[in-house]
Amino acid sequence: RDLSRSGVNLRLPWELSPGAIHHLEVSYFDDEPPLQLTGEVRWSRPVAGESGIWDTGLALFQGRDTDMIPWEHLLAVLDRQAV
């Protein structure tokens, strides 16, 4: 739903617990392996009028085992395409 250098907003069919740490794989280009990211759930709330659907915000971590630099490059490419 929403992507930034420091976090993502996801719409999910289940609730995630605030404070929980999750591994994310993000695929965008078919010919490249998915990006490996790690994030902490900052909030999760039900979507009004949609039973069993949750909006969730995750803060992404910088780290040795994450693809944060390629993530930032992907966001830059998407920003250029949006113009």
Tab-separated table of C-alpha atoms in Angstrom:
chain	number	residue	atom	x	y	z
A	1	ARG	CA	0.000	0.000	0.000
A	2	ASP	CA	2.744	2.453	0.918
A	3	LEU	CA	6.515	2.120	0.648
A	4	SER	CA	9.323	4.284	1.976
A	5	ARG	CA	12.997	4.010	2.813
A	6	SER	CA	12.194	3.457	6.472
A	7	GLY	CA	9.006	1.408	6.377
A	8	VAL	CA	6.067	-0.213	4.644
A	9	ASN	CA	2.303	-0.217	5.087
A	10	LEU	CA	0.731	-3.568	4.281
A	11	ARG	CA	-2.873	-4.751	4.042
A	12	LEU	CA	-3.084	-8.319	5.326
A	13	PRO	CA	-5.744	-10.978	5.993
A	14	TRP	CA	-4.431	-11.383	9.564
A	15	GLU	CA	-3.279	-9.230	12.481
A	16	LEU	CA	0.403	-8.840	13.349
A	17	SER	CA	1.412	-8.020	16.916
A	18	PRO	CA	3.076	-4.641	17.539
A	19	GLY	CA	6.710	-5.126	18.507
A	20	ALA	CA	7.066	-8.392	16.576
A	21	ILE	CA	10.013	-8.699	14.187
A	22	HIS	CA	9.337	-10.184	10.735
A	23	HIS	CA	11.399	-11.155	7.725
A	24	LEU	CA	10.036	-9.820	4.428
A	25	GLU	CA	10.820	-10.872	0.869
A	26	VAL	CA	9.982	-8.230	-1.707
A	27	SER	CA	9.781	-9.209	-5.376
A	28	TYR	CA	9.435	-6.553	-8.024
A	29	PHE	CA	11.444	-7.525	-11.098
A	30	ASP	CA	10.761	-11.019	-12.485
A	31	ASP	CA	14.395	-11.620	-13.436
A	32	GLU	CA	15.904	-10.709	-10.031
A	33	PRO	CA	15.825	-12.502	-6.685
A	34	PRO	CA	13.554	-11.026	-4.006
A	35	LEU	CA	14.964	-8.408	-1.662
A	36	GLN	CA	15.448	-9.562	1.920
A	37	LEU	CA	14.225	-7.065	4.525
A	38	THR	CA	13.559	-7.127	8.269
A	39	GLY	CA	10.976	-4.986	9.996
A	40	GLU	CA	9.293	-4.387	13.319
A	41	VAL	CA	5.510	-4.127	13.519
A	42	ARG	CA	4.736	-0.632	14.821
A	43	TRP	CA	0.947	-0.811	14.536
A	44	SER	CA	-1.838	-3.029	13.236
A	45	ARG	CA	-5.520	-2.100	13.024
A	46	PRO	CA	-8.604	-3.558	11.387
A	47	VAL	CA	-9.777	-1.994	8.137
A	48	ALA	CA	-13.199	-0.411	8.599
A	49	GLY	CA	-15.905	-2.249	6.696
A	50	GLU	CA	-13.633	-5.183	5.702
A	51	SER	CA	-13.979	-8.128	8.061
A	52	GLY	CA	-10.706	-9.923	8.797
A	53	ILE	CA	-8.481	-7.396	6.965
A	54	TRP	CA	-5.735	-5.460	8.763
A	55	ASP	CA	-3.593	-2.435	7.884
A	56	THR	CA	-0.130	-2.846	9.371
A	57	GLY	CA	2.882	-0.543	9.580
A	58	LEU	CA	6.397	-1.963	9.757
A	59	ALA	CA	9.602	-0.029	10.396
A	60	LEU	CA	12.483	-1.458	8.359
A	61	PHE	CA	15.882	-2.177	9.892
A	62	GLN	CA	19.291	-1.448	8.425
A	63	GLY	CA	21.504	-4.467	8.834
A	64	ARG	CA	24.203	-6.669	7.481
A	65	ASP	CA	21.717	-9.363	6.466
A	66	THR	CA	19.220	-7.050	4.772
A	67	ASP	CA	18.970	-5.616	1.273
A	68	MET	CA	18.341	-2.031	2.385
A	69	ILE	CA	20.629	-0.446	-0.229
A	70	PRO	CA	18.953	-2.300	-3.131
A	71	TRP	CA	15.598	-1.432	-1.496
A	72	GLU	CA	16.476	2.271	-1.572
A	73	HIS	CA	17.579	1.942	-5.211
A	74	LEU	CA	14.262	0.264	-6.096
A	75	LEU	CA	12.320	3.087	-4.462
A	76	ALA	CA	14.370	5.635	-6.428
A	77	VAL	CA	13.506	3.817	-9.673
A	78	LEU	CA	9.815	3.754	-8.738
A	79	ASP	CA	9.909	7.479	-7.889
A	80	ARG	CA	11.392	8.276	-11.309
A	81	GLN	CA	8.727	6.175	-13.028
A	82	ALA	CA	5.956	8.000	-11.164
A	83	VAL	CA	6.960	11.394	-12.545
